Structures are given as C-alpha cells and as structure tokens.
PDB file of N, CA and C in Angstrom:
ATOM      1  N   MET A   1       8.060  -2.628   0.944  1.00 64.00           N
ATOM      2  CA  MET A   1       7.635  -3.987   1.206  1.00 64.00           C
ATOM      3  C   MET A   1       8.085  -4.928   0.099  1.00 64.00           C
ATOM      4  N   VAL A   2       7.679  -4.607  -1.135  1.00 72.00           N
ATOM      5  CA  VAL A   2       8.119  -5.409  -2.281  1.00 72.00           C
ATOM      6  C   VAL A   2       8.467  -4.463  -3.418  1.00 72.00           C
ATOM      7  N   ALA A   3       9.363  -4.906  -4.288  1.00 78.00           N
ATOM      8  CA  ALA A   3       9.733  -4.105  -5.454  1.00 78.00           C
ATOM      9  C   ALA A   3       8.901  -4.572  -6.636  1.00 78.00           C
ATOM     10  N   ALA A   4       7.949  -3.752  -7.039  1.00 82.00           N
ATOM     11  CA  ALA A   4       7.072  -4.099  -8.152  1.00 82.00           C
ATOM     12  C   ALA A   4       6.601  -2.817  -8.824  1.00 82.00           C
ATOM     13  N   LYS A   5       6.270  -2.931 -10.107  1.00 84.00           N
ATOM     14  CA  LYS A   5       5.844  -1.755 -10.856  1.00 84.00           C
ATOM     15  C   LYS A   5       4.368  -1.778 -11.220  1.00 84.00           C
ATOM     16  N   THR A   6       3.728  -2.922 -11.122  1.00 88.00           N
ATOM     17  CA  THR A   6       2.314  -3.021 -11.468  1.00 88.00           C
ATOM     18  C   THR A   6       1.563  -3.698 -10.323  1.00 88.00           C
ATOM     19  N   PRO A   7       0.250  -3.510 -10.261  1.00 84.00           N
ATOM     20  CA  PRO A   7      -0.531  -4.199  -9.231  1.00 84.00           C
ATOM     21  C   PRO A   7      -0.376  -5.723  -9.294  1.00 84.00           C
ATOM     22  N   ASN A   8      -0.328  -6.285 -10.490  1.00 92.00           N
ATOM     23  CA  ASN A   8      -0.177  -7.740 -10.614  1.00 92.00           C
ATOM     24  C   ASN A   8       1.177  -8.212 -10.101  1.00 92.00           C
ATOM     25  N   GLN A   9       2.227  -7.449 -10.377  1.00 92.00           N
ATOM     26  CA  GLN A   9       3.551  -7.797  -9.863  1.00 92.00           C
ATOM     27  C   GLN A   9       3.585  -7.682  -8.340  1.00 92.00           C
ATOM     28  N   THR A  10       2.922  -6.670  -7.813  1.00 87.00           N
ATOM     29  CA  THR A  10       2.861  -6.503  -6.360  1.00 87.00           C
ATOM     30  C   THR A  10       2.153  -7.682  -5.717  1.00 87.00           C
ATOM     31  N   GLU A  11       1.030  -8.072  -6.287  1.00 89.00           N
ATOM     32  CA  GLU A  11       0.286  -9.221  -5.758  1.00 89.00           C
ATOM     33  C   GLU A  11       1.139 -10.483  -5.781  1.00 89.00           C
ATOM     34  N   ALA A  12       1.807 -10.734  -6.889  1.00 92.00           N
ATOM     35  CA  ALA A  12       2.642 -11.937  -7.003  1.00 92.00           C
ATOM     36  C   ALA A  12       3.779 -11.915  -5.982  1.00 92.00           C
ATOM     37  N   ALA A  13       4.404 -10.756  -5.803  1.00 91.00           N
ATOM     38  CA  ALA A  13       5.505 -10.646  -4.846  1.00 91.00           C
ATOM     39  C   ALA A  13       5.019 -10.851  -3.414  1.00 91.00           C
ATOM     40  N   LEU A  14       3.868 -10.286  -3.082  1.00 90.00           N
ATOM     41  CA  LEU A  14       3.325 -10.466  -1.733  1.00 90.00           C
ATOM     42  C   LEU A  14       2.932 -11.915  -1.476  1.00 90.00           C
ATOM     43  N   ARG A  15       2.397 -12.577  -2.485  1.00 91.00           N
ATOM     44  CA  ARG A  15       2.027 -13.991  -2.328  1.00 91.00           C
ATOM     45  C   ARG A  15       3.252 -14.861  -2.058  1.00 91.00           C
ATOM     46  N   GLU A  16       4.392 -14.441  -2.565  1.00 93.00           N
ATOM     47  CA  GLU A  16       5.626 -15.204  -2.331  1.00 93.00           C
ATOM     48  C   GLU A  16       6.117 -15.079  -0.893  1.00 93.00           C
ATOM     49  N   VAL A  17       5.853 -13.945  -0.256  1.00 91.00           N
ATOM     50  CA  VAL A  17       6.387 -13.731   1.092  1.00 91.00           C
ATOM     51  C   VAL A  17       5.359 -13.905   2.215  1.00 91.00           C
ATOM     52  N   LEU A  18       4.076 -13.828   1.881  1.00 93.00           N
ATOM     53  CA  LEU A  18       3.041 -13.980   2.907  1.00 93.00           C
ATOM     54  C   LEU A  18       2.464 -15.387   2.902  1.00 93.00           C
ATOM     55  N   PRO A  19       2.307 -15.990   4.067  1.00 96.00           N
ATOM     56  CA  PRO A  19       1.636 -17.284   4.128  1.00 96.00           C
ATOM     57  C   PRO A  19       0.197 -17.158   3.609  1.00 96.00           C
ATOM     58  N   ARG A  20      -0.277 -18.189   2.969  1.00 95.00           N
ATOM     59  CA  ARG A  20      -1.601 -18.183   2.338  1.00 95.00           C
ATOM     60  C   ARG A  20      -2.714 -17.754   3.309  1.00 95.00           C
ATOM     61  N   ARG A  21      -2.609 -18.136   4.570  1.00 97.00           N
ATOM     62  CA  ARG A  21      -3.679 -17.816   5.532  1.00 97.00           C
ATOM     63  C   ARG A  21      -3.849 -16.308   5.732  1.00 97.00           C
ATOM     64  N   TYR A  22      -2.862 -15.514   5.349  1.00 95.00           N
ATOM     65  CA  TYR A  22      -2.945 -14.059   5.506  1.00 95.00           C
ATOM     66  C   TYR A  22      -3.417 -13.329   4.246  1.00 95.00           C
ATOM     67  N   TRP A  23      -3.560 -14.015   3.136  1.00 92.00           N
ATOM     68  CA  TRP A  23      -3.886 -13.349   1.875  1.00 92.00           C
ATOM     69  C   TRP A  23      -5.175 -12.538   1.954  1.00 92.00           C
ATOM     70  N   ILE A  24      -6.244 -13.116   2.448  1.00 94.00           N
ATOM     71  CA  ILE A  24      -7.521 -12.395   2.507  1.00 94.00           C
ATOM     72  C   ILE A  24      -7.484 -11.290   3.560  1.00 94.00           C
ATOM     73  N   PRO A  25      -7.027 -11.572   4.782  1.00 95.00           N
ATOM     74  CA  PRO A  25      -6.988 -10.477   5.770  1.00 95.00           C
ATOM     75  C   PRO A  25      -6.094  -9.306   5.340  1.00 95.00           C
ATOM     76  N   ILE A  26      -4.939  -9.586   4.746  1.00 92.00           N
ATOM     77  CA  ILE A  26      -4.056  -8.480   4.343  1.00 92.00           C
ATOM     78  C   ILE A  26      -4.679  -7.690   3.198  1.00 92.00           C
ATOM     79  N   ASN A  27      -5.399  -8.364   2.312  1.00 91.00           N
ATOM     80  CA  ASN A  27      -6.089  -7.659   1.238  1.00 91.00           C
ATOM     81  C   ASN A  27      -7.115  -6.690   1.818  1.00 91.00           C
ATOM     82  N   ASP A  28      -7.903  -7.164   2.773  1.00 94.00           N
ATOM     83  CA  ASP A  28      -8.897  -6.294   3.405  1.00 94.00           C
ATOM     84  C   ASP A  28      -8.234  -5.087   4.069  1.00 94.00           C
ATOM     85  N   LEU A  29      -7.126  -5.320   4.749  1.00 93.00           N
ATOM     86  CA  LEU A  29      -6.415  -4.223   5.411  1.00 93.00           C
ATOM     87  C   LEU A  29      -5.856  -3.220   4.406  1.00 93.00           C
ATOM     88  N   LEU A  30      -5.265  -3.717   3.317  1.00 90.00           N
ATOM     89  CA  LEU A  30      -4.678  -2.818   2.319  1.00 90.00           C
ATOM     90  C   LEU A  30      -5.741  -2.004   1.591  1.00 90.00           C
ATOM     91  N   VAL A  31      -6.880  -2.623   1.289  1.00 92.00           N
ATOM     92  CA  VAL A  31      -7.971  -1.897   0.627  1.00 92.00           C
ATOM     93  C   VAL A  31      -8.494  -0.794   1.545  1.00 92.00           C
ATOM     94  N   THR A  32      -8.716  -1.129   2.805  1.00 94.00           N
ATOM     95  CA  THR A  32      -9.191  -0.132   3.768  1.00 94.00           C
ATOM     96  C   THR A  32      -8.177   0.997   3.927  1.00 94.00           C
ATOM     97  N   TYR A  33      -6.905   0.645   3.997  1.00 91.00           N
ATOM     98  CA  TYR A  33      -5.837   1.638   4.122  1.00 91.00           C
ATOM     99  C   TYR A  33      -5.850   2.587   2.927  1.00 91.00           C
ATOM    100  N   GLY A  34      -5.994   2.026   1.738  1.00 89.00           N
ATOM    101  CA  GLY A  34      -6.037   2.837   0.529  1.00 89.00           C
ATOM    102  C   GLY A  34      -7.238   3.759   0.469  1.00 89.00           C
ATOM    103  N   ARG A  35      -8.338   3.324   1.021  1.00 92.00           N
ATOM    104  CA  ARG A  35      -9.552   4.148   1.012  1.00 92.00           C
ATOM    105  C   ARG A  35      -9.511   5.269   2.040  1.00 92.00           C
ATOM    106  N   THR A  36      -8.812   5.052   3.138  1.00 93.00           N
ATOM    107  CA  THR A  36      -8.859   6.032   4.220  1.00 93.00           C
ATOM    108  C   THR A  36      -7.634   6.935   4.310  1.00 93.00           C
ATOM    109  N   LEU A  37      -6.440   6.404   4.105  1.00 91.00           N
ATOM    110  CA  LEU A  37      -5.220   7.205   4.257  1.00 91.00           C
ATOM    111  C   LEU A  37      -4.471   7.418   2.955  1.00 91.00           C
ATOM    112  N   CYS A  38      -4.127   6.359   2.293  1.00 89.00           N
ATOM    113  CA  CYS A  38      -3.297   6.437   1.088  1.00 89.00           C
ATOM    114  C   CYS A  38      -4.193   6.559  -0.144  1.00 89.00           C
ATOM    115  N   ARG A  39      -4.953   7.636  -0.160  1.00 87.00           N
ATOM    116  CA  ARG A  39      -5.938   7.853  -1.218  1.00 87.00           C
ATOM    117  C   ARG A  39      -5.260   8.333  -2.500  1.00 87.00           C
ATOM    118  N   PRO A  40      -5.888   8.070  -3.646  1.00 82.00           N
ATOM    119  CA  PRO A  40      -5.275   8.478  -4.914  1.00 82.00           C
ATOM    120  C   PRO A  40      -5.151   9.994  -5.067  1.00 82.00           C
ATOM    121  N   THR A  41      -6.079  10.737  -4.496  1.00 83.00           N
ATOM    122  CA  THR A  41      -5.972  12.195  -4.532  1.00 83.00           C
ATOM    123  C   THR A  41      -5.846  12.705  -3.106  1.00 83.00           C
ATOM    124  N   SER A  42      -4.843  13.493  -2.873  1.00 87.00           N
ATOM    125  CA  SER A  42      -4.580  14.095  -1.568  1.00 87.00           C
ATOM    126  C   SER A  42      -4.501  13.071  -0.433  1.00 87.00           C
ATOM    127  N   PRO A  43      -3.509  12.173  -0.504  1.00 91.00           N
ATOM    128  CA  PRO A  43      -3.345  11.194   0.578  1.00 91.00           C
ATOM    129  C   PRO A  43      -2.992  11.887   1.893  1.00 91.00           C
ATOM    130  N   LEU A  44      -3.315  11.235   2.982  1.00 91.00           N
ATOM    131  CA  LEU A  44      -3.069  11.799   4.313  1.00 91.00           C
ATOM    132  C   LEU A  44      -1.701  11.362   4.827  1.00 91.00           C
ATOM    133  N   CYS A  45      -0.656  11.781   4.145  1.00 90.00           N
ATOM    134  CA  CYS A  45       0.718  11.383   4.489  1.00 90.00           C
ATOM    135  C   CYS A  45       1.089  11.775   5.917  1.00 90.00           C
ATOM    136  N   SER A  46       0.560  12.888   6.399  1.00 90.00           N
ATOM    137  CA  SER A  46       0.897  13.342   7.750  1.00 90.00           C
ATOM    138  C   SER A  46       0.369  12.402   8.832  1.00 90.00           C
ATOM    139  N   GLU A  47      -0.607  11.572   8.504  1.00 92.00           N
ATOM    140  CA  GLU A  47      -1.166  10.622   9.466  1.00 92.00           C
ATOM    141  C   GLU A  47      -0.667   9.195   9.240  1.00 92.00           C
ATOM    142  N   CYS A  48       0.156   8.998   8.234  1.00 91.00           N
ATOM    143  CA  CYS A  48       0.604   7.663   7.844  1.00 91.00           C
ATOM    144  C   CYS A  48       1.755   7.173   8.722  1.00 91.00           C
ATOM    145  N   ARG A  49       1.651   5.941   9.186  1.00 90.00           N
ATOM    146  CA  ARG A  49       2.688   5.366  10.051  1.00 90.00           C
ATOM    147  C   ARG A  49       3.931   4.924   9.281  1.00 90.00           C
ATOM    148  N   ILE A  50       3.820   4.784   7.970  1.00 88.00           N
ATOM    149  CA  ILE A  50       4.991   4.366   7.187  1.00 88.00           C
ATOM    150  C   ILE A  50       5.476   5.475   6.247  1.00 88.00           C
ATOM    151  N   ALA A  51       5.072   6.701   6.509  1.00 88.00           N
ATOM    152  CA  ALA A  51       5.448   7.825   5.644  1.00 88.00           C
ATOM    153  C   ALA A  51       6.957   7.967   5.502  1.00 88.00           C
ATOM    154  N   ASP A  52       7.701   7.637   6.558  1.00 90.00           N
ATOM    155  CA  ASP A  52       9.154   7.802   6.509  1.00 90.00           C
ATOM    156  C   ASP A  52       9.840   6.806   5.578  1.00 90.00           C
ATOM    157  N   ILE A  53       9.165   5.721   5.207  1.00 87.00           N
ATOM    158  CA  ILE A  53       9.762   4.752   4.279  1.00 87.00           C
ATOM    159  C   ILE A  53       9.004   4.679   2.956  1.00 87.00           C
ATOM    160  N   CYS A  54       8.031   5.550   2.774  1.00 85.00           N
ATOM    161  CA  CYS A  54       7.193   5.538   1.569  1.00 85.00           C
ATOM    162  C   CYS A  54       7.855   6.340   0.445  1.00 85.00           C
ATOM    163  N   ALA A  55       7.848   5.780  -0.759  1.00 82.00           N
ATOM    164  CA  ALA A  55       8.439   6.467  -1.915  1.00 82.00           C
ATOM    165  C   ALA A  55       7.547   7.584  -2.446  1.00 82.00           C
ATOM    166  N   ARG A  56       6.287   7.580  -2.073  1.00 80.00           N
ATOM    167  CA  ARG A  56       5.307   8.579  -2.513  1.00 80.00           C
ATOM    168  C   ARG A  56       5.305   8.763  -4.031  1.00 80.00           C
ATOM    169  N   VAL A  57       5.306   7.683  -4.738  1.00 73.00           N
ATOM    170  CA  VAL A  57       5.315   7.711  -6.202  1.00 73.00           C
ATOM    171  C   VAL A  57       4.031   8.357  -6.716  1.00 73.00           C
ATOM    172  N   GLY A  58       4.174   9.376  -7.519  1.00 73.00           N
ATOM    173  CA  GLY A  58       3.034  10.049  -8.125  1.00 73.00           C
ATOM    174  C   GLY A  58       2.297  11.008  -7.207  1.00 73.00           C
ATOM    175  N   VAL A  59       2.764  11.202  -5.996  1.00 81.00           N
ATOM    176  CA  VAL A  59       2.089  12.104  -5.058  1.00 81.00           C
ATOM    177  C   VAL A  59       2.606  13.515  -5.275  1.00 81.00           C
ATOM    178  N   SER A  60       1.727  14.380  -5.738  1.00 80.00           N
ATOM    179  CA  SER A  60       2.124  15.772  -5.936  1.00 80.00           C
ATOM    180  C   SER A  60       1.550  16.665  -4.843  1.00 80.00           C
ATOM    181  N   ARG A  61       0.502  16.185  -4.183  1.00 76.00           N
ATOM    182  CA  ARG A  61      -0.129  16.955  -3.122  1.00 76.00           C
ATOM    183  C   ARG A  61      -0.610  15.998  -2.037  1.00 76.00           C
ATOM    184  N   SER A  62      -0.294  16.306  -0.800  1.00 79.00           N
ATOM    185  CA  SER A  62      -0.760  15.470   0.310  1.00 79.00           C
ATOM    186  C   SER A  62      -1.160  16.352   1.473  1.00 79.00           C
ATOM    187  N   ARG A  63      -1.830  15.731   2.437  1.00 79.00           N
ATOM    188  CA  ARG A  63      -2.248  16.455   3.644  1.00 79.00           C
ATOM    189  C   ARG A  63      -1.655  15.772   4.850  1.00 79.00           C
TER     190      ARG A  63
END
C-alpha cells in the first residue's frame, strides 16, 4: 500500500493518498484487522485476502 518503515511514516503516507473523510473509518478497519488476522504473534496468513502481496516482515510463524 505504502512504502514506510515506521508507524508514523505509514500514517503520513496514508494521509497523503486517502481523502480526509476516510481517515477514521480506515483506522477502525486497520485496527480490527490487526486484532483479528494480522496479529503480532501467529498471524492468520492462510485466511488473509492480501497474503499474496504481503511482505510478511518479521513473521516467523503463521497459521
């Protein structure tokens, strides 16, 4: 989606490409996604719709 190395850089890059009216809804969606599928420990990569384009940075074990 965006090329960034830190959460702050990611936020800034997304703000540049997303219209302001989507900032809050997309945040809610990304937080929920992170809590349910793309979890910090044992993410559910097999259920992820974007797994084929995901870099899986730092993922050593997934389900």
